[in-house]
PDB file of C-alpha atoms and ligand atoms in Angstrom:
ATOM      1  CA  MET A   1     -26.500 -14.856   3.817  1.00  0.00           C
ATOM      2  CA  LYS A   2     -22.819 -15.297   3.135  1.00  0.00           C
ATOM      3  CA  ARG A   3     -20.188 -17.826   4.040  1.00  0.00           C
ATOM      4  CA  LEU A   4     -18.476 -17.194   7.343  1.00  0.00           C
ATOM      5  CA  ASN A   5     -14.985 -16.995   5.825  1.00  0.00           C
ATOM      6  CA  LYS A   6     -16.186 -14.333   3.371  1.00  0.00           C
ATOM      7  CA  PHE A   7     -17.878 -12.385   6.150  1.00  0.00           C
ATOM      8  CA  ILE A   8     -14.582 -12.374   8.050  1.00  0.00           C
ATOM      9  CA  SER A   9     -12.428 -11.379   5.070  1.00  0.00           C
ATOM     10  CA  ASP A  10     -14.962  -8.733   4.013  1.00  0.00           C
ATOM     11  CA  SER A  11     -14.622  -7.239   7.466  1.00  0.00           C
ATOM     12  CA  GLY A  12     -10.932  -6.658   6.783  1.00  0.00           C
ATOM     13  CA  VAL A  13      -9.576  -8.960   9.481  1.00  0.00           C
ATOM     14  CA  CYS A  14      -7.725 -11.346   7.172  1.00  0.00           C
ATOM     15  CA  SER A  15      -7.931 -13.283   3.917  1.00  0.00           C
ATOM     16  CA  ARG A  16     -10.569 -15.959   3.312  1.00  0.00           C
ATOM     17  CA  ARG A  17      -7.957 -18.695   3.562  1.00  0.00           C
ATOM     18  CA  LYS A  18      -6.714 -17.425   6.908  1.00  0.00           C
ATOM     19  CA  ALA A  19     -10.333 -17.171   8.066  1.00  0.00           C
ATOM     20  CA  ASP A  20     -10.774 -20.886   7.324  1.00  0.00           C
ATOM     21  CA  ASP A  21      -7.782 -21.655   9.555  1.00  0.00           C
ATOM     22  CA  LEU A  22      -9.245 -19.518  12.341  1.00  0.00           C
ATOM     23  CA  ILE A  23     -12.615 -21.256  12.009  1.00  0.00           C
ATOM     24  CA  LEU A  24     -11.009 -24.708  12.108  1.00  0.00           C
ATOM     25  CA  ASN A  25      -8.935 -23.924  15.180  1.00  0.00           C
ATOM     26  CA  GLY A  26     -11.947 -22.689  17.144  1.00  0.00           C
ATOM     27  CA  SER A  27     -11.129 -18.956  17.119  1.00  0.00           C
ATOM     28  CA  VAL A  28     -14.442 -17.897  15.589  1.00  0.00           C
ATOM     29  CA  SER A  29     -17.831 -17.592  17.329  1.00  0.00           C
ATOM     30  CA  VAL A  30     -21.238 -16.796  15.917  1.00  0.00           C
ATOM     31  CA  ASN A  31     -23.768 -15.393  18.392  1.00  0.00           C
ATOM     32  CA  GLY A  32     -21.554 -16.475  21.261  1.00  0.00           C
ATOM     33  CA  LYS A  33     -20.986 -20.063  20.120  1.00  0.00           C
ATOM     34  CA  VAL A  34     -17.734 -21.430  18.697  1.00  0.00           C
ATOM     35  CA  VAL A  35     -18.253 -22.568  15.113  1.00  0.00           C
ATOM     36  CA  ARG A  36     -15.858 -24.942  13.386  1.00  0.00           C
ATOM     37  CA  GLU A  37     -17.827 -25.806  10.231  1.00  0.00           C
ATOM     38  CA  LEU A  38     -16.346 -24.126   7.177  1.00  0.00           C
ATOM     39  CA  GLY A  39     -19.669 -24.057   5.337  1.00  0.00           C
ATOM     40  CA  THR A  40     -21.420 -21.975   8.028  1.00  0.00           C
ATOM     41  CA  LYS A  41     -23.480 -19.099   6.639  1.00  0.00           C
ATOM     42  CA  VAL A  42     -24.229 -15.859   8.458  1.00  0.00           C
ATOM     43  CA  ASN A  43     -26.102 -12.639   7.771  1.00  0.00           C
ATOM     44  CA  GLU A  44     -25.566  -9.055   8.891  1.00  0.00           C
ATOM     45  CA  ASN A  45     -27.655  -9.562  12.039  1.00  0.00           C
ATOM     46  CA  ASP A  46     -25.365 -12.281  13.349  1.00  0.00           C
ATOM     47  CA  SER A  47     -22.713 -11.314  15.842  1.00  0.00           C
ATOM     48  CA  VAL A  48     -19.412 -12.750  14.630  1.00  0.00           C
ATOM     49  CA  SER A  49     -16.302 -12.618  16.754  1.00  0.00           C
ATOM     50  CA  VAL A  50     -12.747 -13.565  15.901  1.00  0.00           C
ATOM     51  CA  LEU A  51     -10.295 -14.244  18.725  1.00  0.00           C
ATOM     52  CA  GLY A  52     -12.814 -12.805  21.150  1.00  0.00           C
ATOM     53  CA  LYS A  53     -13.412  -9.575  19.249  1.00  0.00           C
ATOM     54  CA  VAL A  54     -16.696  -8.746  17.530  1.00  0.00           C
ATOM     55  CA  ILE A  55     -16.223  -7.797  13.881  1.00  0.00           C
ATOM     56  CA  THR A  56     -18.541  -5.794  11.692  1.00  0.00           C
ATOM     57  CA  ASN A  57     -19.363  -6.221   8.058  1.00  0.00           C
ATOM     58  CA  GLU A  58     -19.470  -2.646   6.857  1.00  0.00           C
ATOM     59  CA  LEU A  59     -19.648  -1.717   3.193  1.00  0.00           C
ATOM     60  CA  LYS A  60     -16.344  -1.677   1.378  1.00  0.00           C
ATOM     61  CA  GLU A  61     -14.794   1.690   0.616  1.00  0.00           C
ATOM     62  CA  TYR A  62     -11.783   2.489  -1.559  1.00  0.00           C
ATOM     63  CA  TYR A  63      -9.892   5.769  -1.690  1.00  0.00           C
ATOM     64  CA  LEU A  64      -6.936   7.156  -3.586  1.00  0.00           C
ATOM     65  CA  LEU A  65      -5.172   9.863  -1.580  1.00  0.00           C
ATOM     66  CA  TYR A  66      -2.426  12.289  -2.572  1.00  0.00           C
ATOM     67  CA  LYS A  67      -0.428  12.004   0.633  1.00  0.00           C
ATOM     68  CA  PRO A  68       1.295  15.208   1.702  1.00  0.00           C
ATOM     69  CA  ARG A  69       4.618  15.320   3.561  1.00  0.00           C
ATOM     70  CA  GLU A  70       4.536  15.029   7.335  1.00  0.00           C
ATOM     71  CA  VAL A  71       1.643  12.618   7.501  1.00  0.00           C
ATOM     72  CA  ILE A  72       2.018   9.094   8.858  1.00  0.00           C
ATOM     73  CA  SER A  73       0.776   6.144   6.783  1.00  0.00           C
ATOM     74  CA  ALA A  74      -1.204   4.585   9.602  1.00  0.00           C
ATOM     75  CA  VAL A  75      -4.560   4.603  11.360  1.00  0.00           C
ATOM     76  CA  LYS A  76      -3.181   6.209  14.487  1.00  0.00           C
ATOM     77  CA  ASP A  77       0.119   7.489  15.777  1.00  0.00           C
ATOM     78  CA  ASP A  78       1.406   7.179  19.317  1.00  0.00           C
ATOM     79  CA  LYS A  79       3.029  10.618  19.058  1.00  0.00           C
ATOM     80  CA  ASN A  80      -0.275  12.143  17.911  1.00  0.00           C
ATOM     81  CA  ARG A  81       1.015  13.199  14.536  1.00  0.00           C
ATOM     82  CA  LYS A  82      -1.391  13.484  11.628  1.00  0.00           C
ATOM     83  CA  VAL A  83      -2.220  10.139   9.961  1.00  0.00           C
ATOM     84  CA  VAL A  84      -3.546   9.411   6.464  1.00  0.00           C
ATOM     85  CA  VAL A  85      -7.022   8.352   7.623  1.00  0.00           C
ATOM     86  CA  ASP A  86      -7.467  11.818   9.233  1.00  0.00           C
ATOM     87  CA  LEU A  87      -7.535  13.247   5.712  1.00  0.00           C
ATOM     88  CA  ILE A  88     -10.518  11.157   4.599  1.00  0.00           C
ATOM     89  CA  ASP A  89     -14.094  11.906   5.542  1.00  0.00           C
ATOM     90  CA  THR A  90     -15.609   8.524   6.385  1.00  0.00           C
ATOM     91  CA  LYS A  91     -16.878   6.519   9.327  1.00  0.00           C
ATOM     92  CA  ALA A  92     -15.614   3.252   7.819  1.00  0.00           C
ATOM     93  CA  ARG A  93     -12.582   1.671   9.475  1.00  0.00           C
ATOM     94  CA  ILE A  94     -10.227   2.193   6.567  1.00  0.00           C
ATOM     95  CA  TYR A  95      -6.464   1.804   6.629  1.00  0.00           C
ATOM     96  CA  PRO A  96      -3.641   2.404   4.137  1.00  0.00           C
ATOM     97  CA  ILE A  97      -2.544  -0.336   1.747  1.00  0.00           C
ATOM     98  CA  GLY A  98       1.187  -0.428   2.332  1.00  0.00           C
ATOM     99  CA  ARG A  99       3.126   2.580   3.523  1.00  0.00           C
ATOM    100  CA  LEU A 100       4.848   5.735   2.440  1.00  0.00           C
ATOM    101  CA  ASP A 101       7.448   7.355   4.682  1.00  0.00           C
ATOM    102  CA  TYR A 102       6.558  10.443   6.737  1.00  0.00           C
ATOM    103  CA  ASP A 103       8.390  12.670   4.247  1.00  0.00           C
ATOM    104  CA  THR A 104       7.307  10.819   1.074  1.00  0.00           C
ATOM    105  CA  THR A 105       4.424  12.291  -0.919  1.00  0.00           C
ATOM    106  CA  GLY A 106       2.091  10.864  -3.532  1.00  0.00           C
ATOM    107  CA  ILE A 107      -0.387   8.151  -4.216  1.00  0.00           C
ATOM    108  CA  ILE A 108      -1.606   5.870  -1.456  1.00  0.00           C
ATOM    109  CA  LEU A 109      -4.703   3.690  -1.423  1.00  0.00           C
ATOM    110  CA  LEU A 110      -6.914   3.231   1.603  1.00  0.00           C
ATOM    111  CA  THR A 111      -9.679   0.705   2.160  1.00  0.00           C
ATOM    112  CA  ASN A 112     -11.466  -1.516   4.649  1.00  0.00           C
ATOM    113  CA  ASP A 113     -11.250  -4.428   2.198  1.00  0.00           C
ATOM    114  CA  GLY A 114      -8.778  -6.874   3.695  1.00  0.00           C
ATOM    115  CA  GLU A 115      -8.869  -9.176   0.707  1.00  0.00           C
ATOM    116  CA  LEU A 116      -7.856  -6.479  -1.769  1.00  0.00           C
ATOM    117  CA  SER A 117      -5.222  -5.196   0.627  1.00  0.00           C
ATOM    118  CA  ASN A 118      -3.730  -8.697   0.809  1.00  0.00           C
ATOM    119  CA  ILE A 119      -3.682  -9.019  -2.977  1.00  0.00           C
ATOM    120  CA  LEU A 120      -1.931  -5.694  -3.471  1.00  0.00           C
ATOM    121  CA  THR A 121       0.690  -6.234  -0.788  1.00  0.00           C
ATOM    122  CA  HIS A 122       1.450  -9.895  -1.488  1.00  0.00           C
ATOM    123  CA  PRO A 123       5.006 -10.071  -2.900  1.00  0.00           C
ATOM    124  CA  LYS A 124       4.092 -12.688  -5.503  1.00  0.00           C
ATOM    125  CA  ASN A 125       1.706 -10.305  -7.265  1.00  0.00           C
ATOM    126  CA  ASP A 126       4.527  -7.904  -8.230  1.00  0.00           C
ATOM    127  CA  ILE A 127       2.401  -4.743  -8.223  1.00  0.00           C
ATOM    128  CA  PRO A 128       4.460  -1.957  -9.855  1.00  0.00           C
ATOM    129  CA  LYS A 129       4.917   1.256  -7.888  1.00  0.00           C
ATOM    130  CA  GLU A 130       6.403   4.229  -9.697  1.00  0.00           C
ATOM    131  CA  TYR A 131       8.296   7.039  -7.973  1.00  0.00           C
ATOM    132  CA  LEU A 132      10.022  10.243  -8.884  1.00  0.00           C
ATOM    133  CA  ALA A 133      13.089  10.647  -6.694  1.00  0.00           C
ATOM    134  CA  LYS A 134      15.352  13.646  -6.325  1.00  0.00           C
ATOM    135  CA  VAL A 135      18.825  12.562  -5.281  1.00  0.00           C
ATOM    136  CA  LYS A 136      21.967  14.512  -4.515  1.00  0.00           C
ATOM    137  CA  GLY A 137      24.610  14.552  -7.243  1.00  0.00           C
ATOM    138  CA  PHE A 138      24.704  13.200 -10.771  1.00  0.00           C
ATOM    139  CA  PHE A 139      23.000   9.809 -11.065  1.00  0.00           C
ATOM    140  CA  LYS A 140      25.345   7.713 -13.178  1.00  0.00           C
ATOM    141  CA  LYS A 141      24.189   5.343 -15.907  1.00  0.00           C
ATOM    142  CA  GLU A 142      26.204   2.466 -14.434  1.00  0.00           C
ATOM    143  CA  ASP A 143      24.443   2.980 -11.092  1.00  0.00           C
ATOM    144  CA  ALA A 144      21.053   2.933 -12.800  1.00  0.00           C
ATOM    145  CA  ILE A 145      22.002  -0.427 -14.292  1.00  0.00           C
ATOM    146  CA  LYS A 146      23.192  -1.807 -10.932  1.00  0.00           C
ATOM    147  CA  LEU A 147      20.047  -0.758  -9.081  1.00  0.00           C
ATOM    148  CA  SER A 148      17.785  -1.997 -11.871  1.00  0.00           C
ATOM    149  CA  LYS A 149      19.373  -5.436 -11.799  1.00  0.00           C
ATOM    150  CA  GLY A 150      19.176  -5.675  -8.021  1.00  0.00           C
ATOM    151  CA  VAL A 151      21.306  -5.017  -4.967  1.00  0.00           C
ATOM    152  CA  ILE A 152      21.465  -6.650  -1.571  1.00  0.00           C
ATOM    153  CA  ILE A 153      19.372  -4.817   1.011  1.00  0.00           C
ATOM    154  CA  ASP A 154      18.833  -6.281   4.478  1.00  0.00           C
ATOM    155  CA  GLY A 155      20.449  -9.516   3.370  1.00  0.00           C
ATOM    156  CA  SER A 156      18.420 -10.237   0.244  1.00  0.00           C
ATOM    157  CA  LEU A 157      18.553  -9.267  -3.392  1.00  0.00           C
ATOM    158  CA  THR A 158      15.988  -6.716  -4.579  1.00  0.00           C
ATOM    159  CA  LYS A 159      13.778  -7.774  -7.489  1.00  0.00           C
ATOM    160  CA  PRO A 160      14.438  -6.351 -10.973  1.00  0.00           C
ATOM    161  CA  ALA A 161      13.439  -2.694 -11.074  1.00  0.00           C
ATOM    162  CA  ILE A 162      13.695   0.358 -13.299  1.00  0.00           C
ATOM    163  CA  PHE A 163      15.966   3.282 -12.359  1.00  0.00           C
ATOM    164  CA  LYS A 164      16.216   5.937 -15.052  1.00  0.00           C
ATOM    165  CA  LEU A 165      17.690   9.432 -14.959  1.00  0.00           C
ATOM    166  CA  LYS A 166      15.072  11.969 -16.101  1.00  0.00           C
ATOM    167  CA  LYS A 167      16.947  15.197 -15.525  1.00  0.00           C
ATOM    168  CA  TYR A 168      20.121  16.524 -13.948  1.00  0.00           C
ATOM    169  CA  ASP A 169      19.895  19.972 -12.382  1.00  0.00           C
ATOM    170  CA  LYS A 170      23.335  21.540 -12.510  1.00  0.00           C
ATOM    171  CA  LYS A 171      22.362  24.500 -10.293  1.00  0.00           C
ATOM    172  CA  THR A 172      21.415  22.340  -7.327  1.00  0.00           C
ATOM    173  CA  ASP A 173      23.658  19.413  -8.320  1.00  0.00           C
ATOM    174  CA  SER A 174      20.772  16.975  -8.047  1.00  0.00           C
ATOM    175  CA  SER A 175      19.182  14.327 -10.264  1.00  0.00           C
ATOM    176  CA  TYR A 176      15.558  13.451 -10.886  1.00  0.00           C
ATOM    177  CA  VAL A 177      15.211   9.701 -11.249  1.00  0.00           C
ATOM    178  CA  LYS A 178      12.218   7.635 -12.295  1.00  0.00           C
ATOM    179  CA  VAL A 179      12.003   4.470 -10.210  1.00  0.00           C
ATOM    180  CA  ILE A 180       9.693   1.502 -10.650  1.00  0.00           C
ATOM    181  CA  ILE A 181       9.793  -1.265  -8.052  1.00  0.00           C
ATOM    182  CA  THR A 182       7.419  -4.150  -7.449  1.00  0.00           C
ATOM    183  CA  GLU A 183       8.361  -4.830  -3.834  1.00  0.00           C
ATOM    184  CA  GLY A 184       7.294  -2.880  -0.785  1.00  0.00           C
ATOM    185  CA  ARG A 185      10.129  -3.185   1.704  1.00  0.00           C
ATOM    186  CA  ASN A 186      10.617  -0.514   4.330  1.00  0.00           C
ATOM    187  CA  HIS A 187      12.353   2.591   2.918  1.00  0.00           C
ATOM    188  CA  GLN A 188      13.205   0.526  -0.116  1.00  0.00           C
ATOM    189  CA  VAL A 189      13.879   3.281  -2.635  1.00  0.00           C
ATOM    190  CA  LYS A 190      15.924   5.357  -0.195  1.00  0.00           C
ATOM    191  CA  ASN A 191      17.872   2.287   0.915  1.00  0.00           C
ATOM    192  CA  MET A 192      18.615   1.305  -2.672  1.00  0.00           C
ATOM    193  CA  PHE A 193      19.942   4.771  -3.467  1.00  0.00           C
ATOM    194  CA  ALA A 194      21.886   4.793  -0.199  1.00  0.00           C
ATOM    195  CA  PHE A 195      23.475   1.467  -1.163  1.00  0.00           C
ATOM    196  CA  LEU A 196      25.308   3.398  -3.898  1.00  0.00           C
ATOM    197  CA  ASN A 197      25.830   6.444  -1.658  1.00  0.00           C
ATOM    198  CA  TYR A 198      23.090   8.646  -3.065  1.00  0.00           C
ATOM    199  CA  ASP A 199      21.151  10.754  -0.624  1.00  0.00           C
ATOM    200  CA  THR A 200      17.405  10.920  -1.401  1.00  0.00           C
ATOM    201  CA  LEU A 201      16.281  14.533  -1.072  1.00  0.00           C
ATOM    202  CA  LYS A 202      12.667  14.060  -2.155  1.00  0.00           C
ATOM    203  CA  LEU A 203      10.456  11.111  -2.991  1.00  0.00           C
ATOM    204  CA  LYS A 204       7.030  11.116  -4.597  1.00  0.00           C
ATOM    205  CA  ARG A 205       4.970   8.094  -5.623  1.00  0.00           C
ATOM    206  CA  GLU A 206       3.371   8.949  -8.942  1.00  0.00           C
ATOM    207  CA  LYS A 207       1.767   5.659  -9.888  1.00  0.00           C
ATOM    208  CA  TYR A 208       0.385   2.616  -8.084  1.00  0.00           C
ATOM    209  CA  ALA A 209      -0.315  -0.246 -10.521  1.00  0.00           C
ATOM    210  CA  PHE A 210      -2.333   1.574 -13.251  1.00  0.00           C
ATOM    211  CA  LEU A 211      -3.538   4.382 -10.948  1.00  0.00           C
ATOM    212  CA  THR A 212      -2.112   7.901 -11.121  1.00  0.00           C
ATOM    213  CA  LEU A 213      -2.715  11.090  -9.141  1.00  0.00           C
ATOM    214  CA  GLY A 214      -4.526  12.723 -12.071  1.00  0.00           C
ATOM    215  CA  ASN A 215      -5.646  16.237 -11.125  1.00  0.00           C
ATOM    216  CA  LEU A 216      -5.514  15.695  -7.368  1.00  0.00           C
ATOM    217  CA  LYS A 217      -3.565  18.186  -5.304  1.00  0.00           C
ATOM    218  CA  SER A 218      -1.591  17.323  -2.203  1.00  0.00           C
ATOM    219  CA  GLY A 219      -4.001  16.326   0.586  1.00  0.00           C
ATOM    220  CA  GLU A 220      -6.911  15.657  -1.798  1.00  0.00           C
ATOM    221  CA  TYR A 221      -8.477  12.274  -2.428  1.00  0.00           C
ATOM    222  CA  ARG A 222     -11.117  10.543  -4.494  1.00  0.00           C
ATOM    223  CA  LYS A 223     -13.046   7.281  -4.343  1.00  0.00           C
ATOM    224  CA  LEU A 224     -12.012   4.503  -6.685  1.00  0.00           C
ATOM    225  CA  SER A 225     -14.610   3.456  -9.244  1.00  0.00           C
ATOM    226  CA  LEU A 226     -16.010  -0.073  -9.275  1.00  0.00           C
ATOM    227  CA  LYS A 227     -14.162  -0.635 -12.540  1.00  0.00           C
ATOM    228  CA  GLU A 228     -10.858   0.361 -10.937  1.00  0.00           C
ATOM    229  CA  VAL A 229     -11.498  -1.892  -7.939  1.00  0.00           C
ATOM    230  CA  LYS A 230     -12.246  -4.832 -10.252  1.00  0.00           C
ATOM    231  CA  LYS A 231      -9.093  -4.123 -12.215  1.00  0.00           C
ATOM    232  CA  LEU A 232      -7.052  -4.105  -8.990  1.00  0.00           C
ATOM    233  CA  TYR A 233      -8.587  -7.475  -8.039  1.00  0.00           C
ATOM    234  CA  SER A 234      -7.567  -8.846 -11.425  1.00  0.00           C
ATOM    235  CA  LEU A 235      -3.874  -8.192 -10.621  1.00  0.00           C
ATOM    236  CA  LYS A 236      -3.878 -11.292  -8.431  1.00  0.00           C
TER     237      LYS A 236
HETATM  238  N1  URA B   1      10.656   3.734  -0.637  1.00  0.00           N
HETATM  239  C1  URA B   1      11.071   4.563   0.334  1.00  0.00           C
HETATM  240  O1  URA B   1      12.247   4.624   0.640  1.00  0.00           O
HETATM  241  N2  URA B   1      10.165   5.320   0.969  1.00  0.00           N
HETATM  242  C2  URA B   1       8.846   5.313   0.661  1.00  0.00           C
HETATM  243  O2  URA B   1       8.065   6.034   1.264  1.00  0.00           O
HETATM  244  C3  URA B   1       8.427   4.438  -0.366  1.00  0.00           C
HETATM  245  C4  URA B   1       9.350   3.664  -0.998  1.00  0.00           C
END
């Protein structure tokens, strides 16, 4: 038996706190009956529905995928392009934690654990994400300082970040820049470079919190260990 709010958050629908709100406002039924008591306990044989939809309590799964280019960070795509969950062999209803652009490669986590997903994407938890970007031209020191301190994107200041030139390739007139950001706004790295007129030619996420790609090749994945999952939970 487990508490109803935990059953709901374990199913990936929302956080435990949000589940309490849904229970209190009469959006949750157990075996066809609306339940408003927060202390209600259920087991796996009970049929729980939220906003009219039955939810299941499948086992939690956690994957680390090396996302290739030309794959969408979603569960399905309306244009029928390949999506990240297509690359993982499971029957569980997993989804990506956050997003990488269609042409961005690198580390992305997938799970059916809504609670962990909420922890890792909540802005207050400041989860560091590290990228290697290739940008056109020479990336100037003064620009690294500006971007690291923060610039205004979509009307608000970006949080402190790290932008550091790793290498300048004279032949192709392009720079390799290490970037660490803790936010997850749409196209954030590209938009930050674009703010100072740098064109991002390539972007790869090399690290997510403490997790790296290790020996994985593009398109490969592995399960996270219990220890890694616990460590991710502790970032709250
Ligand atoms: N920033 C971007 O611009 N794109 C990504 O895919 C990730 C971060």
